[in-house]
mmCIF file of C-alpha atoms in Angstrom:
data_model
loop_
_atom_site.group_PDB
_atom_site.id
_atom_site.type_symbol
_atom_site.label_atom_id
_atom_site.label_comp_id
_atom_site.label_asym_id
_atom_site.label_seq_id
_atom_site.Cartn_x
_atom_site.Cartn_y
_atom_site.Cartn_z
ATOM 1 C CA MET A 1 -15.411 -11.235 11.888
ATOM 2 C CA ASP A 2 -16.594 -11.311 8.066
ATOM 3 C CA GLN A 3 -14.729 -10.523 5.184
ATOM 4 C CA ASP A 4 -15.819 -7.173 4.304
ATOM 5 C CA ALA A 5 -15.341 -6.352 8.170
ATOM 6 C CA GLU A 6 -11.786 -7.256 7.795
ATOM 7 C CA ILE A 7 -11.100 -5.474 4.838
ATOM 8 C CA GLN A 8 -12.420 -2.457 6.326
ATOM 9 C CA ARG A 9 -10.200 -2.863 9.104
ATOM 10 C CA ALA A 10 -7.128 -3.147 6.887
ATOM 11 C CA VAL A 11 -8.075 -0.304 4.612
ATOM 12 C CA ASP A 12 -8.348 1.818 7.859
ATOM 13 C CA LEU A 13 -5.189 0.510 9.596
ATOM 14 C CA GLN A 14 -3.181 1.321 6.031
ATOM 15 C CA GLU A 15 -4.423 4.600 6.176
ATOM 16 C CA ARG A 16 -3.239 5.374 9.373
ATOM 17 C CA SER A 17 -0.198 3.884 9.021
ATOM 18 C CA TYR A 18 0.539 5.963 5.972
ATOM 19 C CA ARG A 19 -0.623 8.903 8.020
ATOM 20 C CA LEU A 20 2.216 8.122 10.486
ATOM 21 C CA LEU A 21 4.568 7.357 7.570
ATOM 22 C CA GLN A 22 3.844 11.073 6.772
ATOM 23 C CA TRP A 23 3.914 12.932 10.294
ATOM 24 C CA LEU A 24 7.203 10.801 10.640
ATOM 25 C CA GLY A 25 8.895 12.304 7.396
ATOM 26 C CA GLU A 26 7.911 15.341 8.353
ATOM 27 C CA ALA A 27 8.970 14.871 12.149
ATOM 28 C CA VAL A 28 12.637 13.911 10.576
ATOM 29 C CA ARG A 29 12.376 16.726 8.310
ATOM 30 C CA ARG A 30 11.934 19.552 10.972
ATOM 31 C CA GLY A 31 14.566 17.548 13.042
ATOM 32 C CA PHE A 32 12.119 16.735 15.439
ATOM 33 C CA ILE A 33 13.235 13.090 15.200
ATOM 34 C CA ARG A 34 16.849 12.345 13.722
ATOM 35 C CA SER A 35 17.028 9.939 10.425
ATOM 36 C CA GLU A 36 18.800 7.423 12.552
ATOM 37 C CA ASP A 37 16.282 6.648 15.283
ATOM 38 C CA ALA A 38 13.407 6.646 12.843
ATOM 39 C CA HIS A 39 15.462 4.042 10.879
ATOM 40 C CA ALA A 40 15.993 2.226 14.321
ATOM 41 C CA PHE A 41 12.501 2.464 15.006
ATOM 42 C CA THR A 42 10.572 1.222 12.038
ATOM 43 C CA ALA A 43 13.459 -1.554 11.585
ATOM 44 C CA ASP A 44 10.933 -4.242 12.988
ATOM 45 C CA LEU A 45 7.668 -4.944 14.732
ATOM 46 C CA GLY A 46 9.053 -5.037 18.027
ATOM 47 C CA SER A 47 10.773 -1.733 17.719
ATOM 48 C CA ALA A 48 7.953 -0.281 16.121
ATOM 49 C CA ALA A 49 5.508 -1.304 18.764
ATOM 50 C CA ALA A 50 7.415 -0.100 21.525
ATOM 51 C CA TRP A 51 8.101 3.351 19.734
ATOM 52 C CA ILE A 52 4.396 3.817 19.305
ATOM 53 C CA ARG A 53 3.699 3.054 22.945
ATOM 54 C CA ARG A 54 5.949 5.041 24.243
ATOM 55 C CA HIS A 55 5.109 8.281 21.822
ATOM 56 C CA ARG A 56 1.368 7.604 21.565
ATOM 57 C CA SER A 57 0.163 11.044 23.255
ATOM 58 C CA ASP A 58 2.745 12.673 20.759
ATOM 59 C CA LEU A 59 1.160 11.080 17.748
ATOM 60 C CA PRO A 60 -1.533 12.530 15.588
ATOM 61 C CA ALA A 61 -4.903 10.774 16.648
ATOM 62 C CA ASP A 62 -5.572 9.812 13.159
ATOM 63 C CA ALA A 63 -2.128 8.395 12.713
ATOM 64 C CA GLN A 64 -2.915 5.890 15.868
ATOM 65 C CA PRO A 65 -4.124 2.447 16.177
ATOM 66 C CA THR A 66 -6.033 1.235 19.279
ATOM 67 C CA ALA A 67 -4.159 -1.292 21.724
ATOM 68 C CA ASP A 68 -5.912 -4.245 20.148
ATOM 69 C CA ASP A 69 -5.113 -3.325 16.729
ATOM 70 C CA LEU A 70 -1.453 -2.149 17.401
ATOM 71 C CA GLU A 71 0.364 -5.100 16.356
ATOM 72 C CA ALA A 72 -1.544 -5.393 13.033
ATOM 73 C CA PHE A 73 -0.730 -1.755 12.391
ATOM 74 C CA CYS A 74 2.923 -2.110 13.062
ATOM 75 C CA ARG A 75 3.129 -4.612 10.484
ATOM 76 C CA LEU A 76 1.568 -2.290 7.903
ATOM 77 C CA PHE A 77 3.328 0.271 8.847
ATOM 78 C CA VAL A 78 6.772 -1.390 8.858
ATOM 79 C CA GLY A 79 5.843 -3.399 6.252
ATOM 80 C CA GLY A 80 5.135 -0.618 3.624
ATOM 81 C CA LEU A 81 8.680 0.701 4.658
ATOM 82 C CA GLN A 82 9.854 -2.889 3.974
ATOM 83 C CA ASP A 83 8.056 -3.503 0.204
ATOM 84 C CA SER A 84 6.995 0.084 -1.183
ATOM 85 C CA LEU A 85 8.191 2.983 0.703
ATOM 86 C CA TYR A 86 11.648 3.791 2.285
ATOM 87 C CA LEU A 87 12.944 6.759 4.377
ATOM 88 C CA ALA A 88 15.491 8.816 2.753
ATOM 89 C CA ASP A 89 18.721 8.980 3.965
ATOM 90 C CA ASP A 90 19.769 12.224 2.049
ATOM 91 C CA ALA A 91 16.855 14.318 3.246
ATOM 92 C CA ALA A 92 17.661 17.893 4.437
ATOM 93 C CA PRO A 93 15.702 19.711 6.983
ATOM 94 C CA SER A 94 13.459 22.199 6.106
ATOM 95 C CA PRO A 95 14.614 25.860 4.936
ATOM 96 C CA PRO A 96 13.639 29.138 6.558
ATOM 97 C CA ALA A 97 10.235 29.881 6.313
ATOM 98 C CA ASN A 98 10.992 32.702 4.147
ATOM 99 C CA ASN A 99 12.429 30.906 1.794
ATOM 100 C CA ARG A 100 10.211 28.124 1.131
ATOM 101 C CA ARG A 101 8.891 29.441 -2.112
ATOM 102 C CA CYS A 102 12.216 29.772 -3.385
ATOM 103 C CA GLY A 103 13.075 27.891 -6.777
ATOM 104 C CA CYS A 104 16.728 27.458 -6.508
ATOM 105 C CA ARG A 105 18.048 23.948 -6.140
ATOM 106 C CA GLN A 106 18.861 24.352 -2.530
ATOM 107 C CA CYS A 107 15.139 25.038 -1.965
ATOM 108 C CA ARG A 108 14.462 21.902 -4.090
ATOM 109 C CA TYR A 109 16.523 19.783 -1.971
ATOM 110 C CA TRP A 110 15.194 21.018 1.320
ATOM 111 C CA GLN A 111 11.572 20.384 -0.098
ATOM 112 C CA ALA A 112 12.021 16.251 -1.669
ATOM 113 C CA PRO A 113 10.018 13.870 0.437
ATOM 114 C CA VAL A 114 11.744 12.179 3.158
ATOM 115 C CA VAL A 115 9.149 9.148 2.640
ATOM 116 C CA ARG A 116 9.672 8.012 -0.802
ATOM 117 C CA ALA A 117 8.411 5.483 -2.953
ATOM 118 C CA ARG A 118 10.839 2.750 -4.097
ATOM 119 C CA HIS A 119 11.942 2.270 -8.157
ATOM 120 C CA LEU A 120 9.979 -0.547 -9.861
ATOM 121 C CA ARG A 121 11.527 -3.109 -11.357
ATOM 122 C CA ASP A 122 11.039 -5.291 -14.345
ATOM 123 C CA GLY A 123 10.826 -8.142 -11.382
ATOM 124 C CA ASP A 124 8.645 -6.340 -9.135
ATOM 125 C CA ARG A 125 6.184 -6.138 -12.246
ATOM 126 C CA ARG A 126 6.625 -9.864 -13.475
ATOM 127 C CA ARG A 127 5.906 -10.872 -9.507
ATOM 128 C CA ALA A 128 2.824 -8.429 -9.468
ATOM 129 C CA ASP A 129 1.584 -10.364 -12.498
ATOM 130 C CA ARG A 130 2.021 -13.984 -10.899
ATOM 131 C CA CYS A 131 0.002 -12.766 -8.086
ATOM 132 C CA MET A 132 -2.884 -11.195 -9.767
ATOM 133 C CA ARG A 133 -3.038 -14.513 -12.115
ATOM 134 C CA ALA A 134 -2.799 -16.611 -8.511
ATOM 135 C CA SER A 135 -5.484 -14.255 -7.113
ATOM 136 C CA LEU A 136 -7.810 -14.852 -10.346
ATOM 137 C CA ASP A 137 -7.438 -17.988 -10.497
ATOM 138 C CA GLU A 138 -8.260 -18.417 -6.846
ATOM 139 C CA PHE A 139 -11.293 -16.293 -6.956
ATOM 140 C CA ALA A 140 -12.325 -18.210 -9.913
ATOM 141 C CA LEU A 141 -12.579 -21.097 -8.179
ATOM 142 C CA SER A 142 -14.389 -19.484 -5.310
ATOM 143 C CA HIS A 143 -17.029 -19.543 -7.551
ATOM 144 C CA GLU A 144 -16.659 -22.967 -9.088
ATOM 145 C CA ARG A 145 -14.864 -21.750 -12.161
ATOM 146 C CA VAL A 146 -11.976 -22.694 -13.631
ATOM 147 C CA LEU A 147 -10.357 -20.203 -16.162
ATOM 148 C CA GLU A 148 -8.688 -21.242 -19.397
ATOM 149 C CA ASP A 149 -5.664 -19.272 -20.448
ATOM 150 C CA GLY A 150 -7.637 -17.594 -23.287
ATOM 151 C CA GLN A 151 -10.286 -16.936 -21.243
ATOM 152 C CA VAL A 152 -7.489 -15.120 -18.452
ATOM 153 C CA ALA A 153 -6.340 -13.092 -21.809
ATOM 154 C CA ALA A 154 -9.908 -11.815 -23.256
ATOM 155 C CA LEU A 155 -10.525 -10.641 -19.412
ATOM 156 C CA MET A 156 -7.094 -9.311 -19.220
ATOM 157 C CA ARG A 157 -8.086 -7.079 -22.127
ATOM 158 C CA GLU A 158 -10.412 -5.195 -20.548
ATOM 159 C CA ILE A 159 -9.188 -2.327 -18.597
ATOM 160 C CA ALA A 160 -12.057 -2.087 -15.861
ATOM 161 C CA VAL A 161 -11.183 -6.061 -15.373
ATOM 162 C CA ARG A 162 -7.479 -5.155 -14.927
ATOM 163 C CA GLU A 163 -7.932 -2.583 -12.304
ATOM 164 C CA ALA A 164 -10.550 -4.542 -10.833
ATOM 165 C CA LEU A 165 -8.364 -7.876 -10.538
ATOM 166 C CA ALA A 166 -5.131 -5.660 -9.500
ATOM 167 C CA LEU A 167 -7.370 -3.891 -6.632
ATOM 168 C CA HIS A 168 -8.906 -7.600 -5.506
ATOM 169 C CA ALA A 169 -5.412 -8.941 -5.718
ATOM 170 C CA TYR A 170 -3.765 -6.022 -3.498
ATOM 171 C CA ALA A 171 -6.687 -6.347 -1.125
ATOM 172 C CA GLU A 172 -5.504 -9.684 -0.294
ATOM 173 C CA VAL A 173 -1.600 -8.753 -0.073
ATOM 174 C CA LEU A 174 -3.123 -6.329 2.634
ATOM 175 C CA LEU A 175 -4.971 -8.820 4.559
ATOM 176 C CA GLN A 176 -2.168 -11.091 4.512
ATOM 177 C CA ARG A 177 -0.055 -8.552 5.814
ATOM 178 C CA VAL A 178 -2.297 -7.674 8.667
ATOM 179 C CA ARG A 179 -2.490 -11.744 9.665
ATOM 180 C CA GLY A 180 1.487 -11.933 9.597
ATOM 181 C CA ALA A 181 2.334 -13.051 6.441
ATOM 182 C CA GLY A 182 4.889 -10.821 3.950
ATOM 183 C CA SER A 183 4.964 -9.817 0.394
ATOM 184 C CA ALA A 184 7.581 -10.100 -1.942
ATOM 185 C CA VAL A 185 9.183 -6.799 -2.295
ATOM 186 C CA GLY A 186 7.512 -4.486 -4.906
ATOM 187 C CA VAL A 187 4.956 -6.455 -5.493
ATOM 188 C CA PRO A 188 2.616 -4.333 -3.278
ATOM 189 C CA LEU A 189 3.521 -1.038 -4.892
ATOM 190 C CA ALA A 190 3.210 -2.560 -8.342
ATOM 191 C CA LEU A 191 -0.058 -3.465 -7.735
ATOM 192 C CA TRP A 192 -1.004 -0.352 -6.686
ATOM 193 C CA ARG A 193 -0.183 1.640 -9.584
ATOM 194 C CA ARG A 194 -2.224 -0.749 -11.748
ATOM 195 C CA PHE A 195 -4.862 0.665 -10.304
ATOM 196 C CA ALA A 196 -4.267 3.979 -8.150
ATOM 197 C CA TRP A 197 -2.843 5.330 -11.618
ATOM 198 C CA THR A 198 -3.529 6.049 -14.613
ATOM 199 C CA GLU A 199 -2.857 4.035 -17.910
ATOM 200 C CA THR A 200 -0.253 7.021 -19.114
ATOM 201 C CA GLY A 201 1.237 6.478 -15.463
ATOM 202 C CA THR A 202 0.496 9.142 -13.650
ATOM 203 C CA ALA A 203 -1.304 9.272 -10.085
ATOM 204 C CA LYS A 204 -5.069 9.561 -10.474
ATOM 205 C CA ARG A 205 -5.871 12.670 -8.887
ATOM 206 C CA GLY A 206 -7.278 12.454 -4.928
ATOM 207 C CA PHE A 207 -7.254 8.698 -4.769
ATOM 208 C CA ARG A 208 -7.729 6.765 -2.042
ATOM 209 C CA LEU A 209 -7.894 3.107 -1.076
ATOM 210 C CA GLN A 210 -11.721 2.433 0.207
ATOM 211 C CA ALA A 211 -13.266 -0.950 1.051
ATOM 212 C CA ALA A 212 -15.950 -0.152 -0.971
ATOM 213 C CA ALA A 213 -14.064 -0.054 -3.905
ATOM 214 C CA ILE A 214 -12.586 -3.248 -3.059
ATOM 215 C CA HIS A 215 -16.233 -4.964 -2.806
ATOM 216 C CA ALA A 216 -17.252 -3.486 -6.033
ATOM 217 C CA ALA A 217 -13.901 -4.962 -7.588
ATOM 218 C CA ARG A 218 -15.118 -8.010 -6.679
ATOM 219 C CA GLN A 219 -18.434 -7.827 -7.993
ATOM 220 C CA LEU A 220 -17.190 -6.697 -11.535
ATOM 221 C CA LEU A 221 -14.645 -9.745 -11.390
ATOM 222 C CA ALA A 222 -17.567 -12.221 -10.279
ATOM 223 C CA GLN A 223 -19.659 -11.040 -13.164
ATOM 224 C CA ARG A 224 -17.368 -11.708 -15.667
ATOM 225 C CA ILE A 225 -15.737 -14.950 -14.596
ATOM 226 C CA VAL A 226 -19.269 -16.533 -14.222
ATOM 227 C CA ALA A 227 -19.972 -14.909 -17.802
ATOM 228 C CA ILE A 228 -17.230 -16.559 -19.358
ATOM 229 C CA ALA A 229 -16.508 -19.566 -17.842
ATOM 230 C CA PRO A 230 -18.597 -22.556 -17.379
ATOM 231 C CA PRO A 231 -19.173 -24.043 -13.667
ATOM 232 C CA LEU A 232 -17.232 -26.573 -12.764
#
């Protein structure tokens, strides 16, 4: 499988795994699945795979993998809950339908999401910085270039380049996860927010990860690296 096809597969599996997490969160909220059971079958790859096989007919069609992709899917599904998201233990069941528009404290509690993003720490951001630098150096070498610190600093002053590099680094982490390698806790989420969020710290409305955007990011990085650094 060539890299473009591998990236497309990884992006599709990640989208499906996130849909399953959303479905799982809603099932916990409705009381269809107990919170402790959800934690149990998302604890590791084996438990997740066994649960998906057992309940495949109950899962949304757009939130489950093919038999051939089950293992890679579970790596993303479980991995996302280990390094970026978590199932909230304090989630309450849904309120009665006629109370869902109420703005009281209890109803806000009912409406809090079950699947939540982890809080980023300074260490997560520093690890993401190192991940981006390592990805940049490796990408430059693949184009027969070596970047000096000053050249890296010049590239990082460009917003478009910073976002492209974060997206490229995130794609590399995604591919590593599909292949069976892990990532440091917080790094995928820290990278995600560098291209899926605005500079002011809010999520970009309607943003979805797409293989075409990753390809465009790699093209931009290649153009800027070739322009700024001489060949080896």
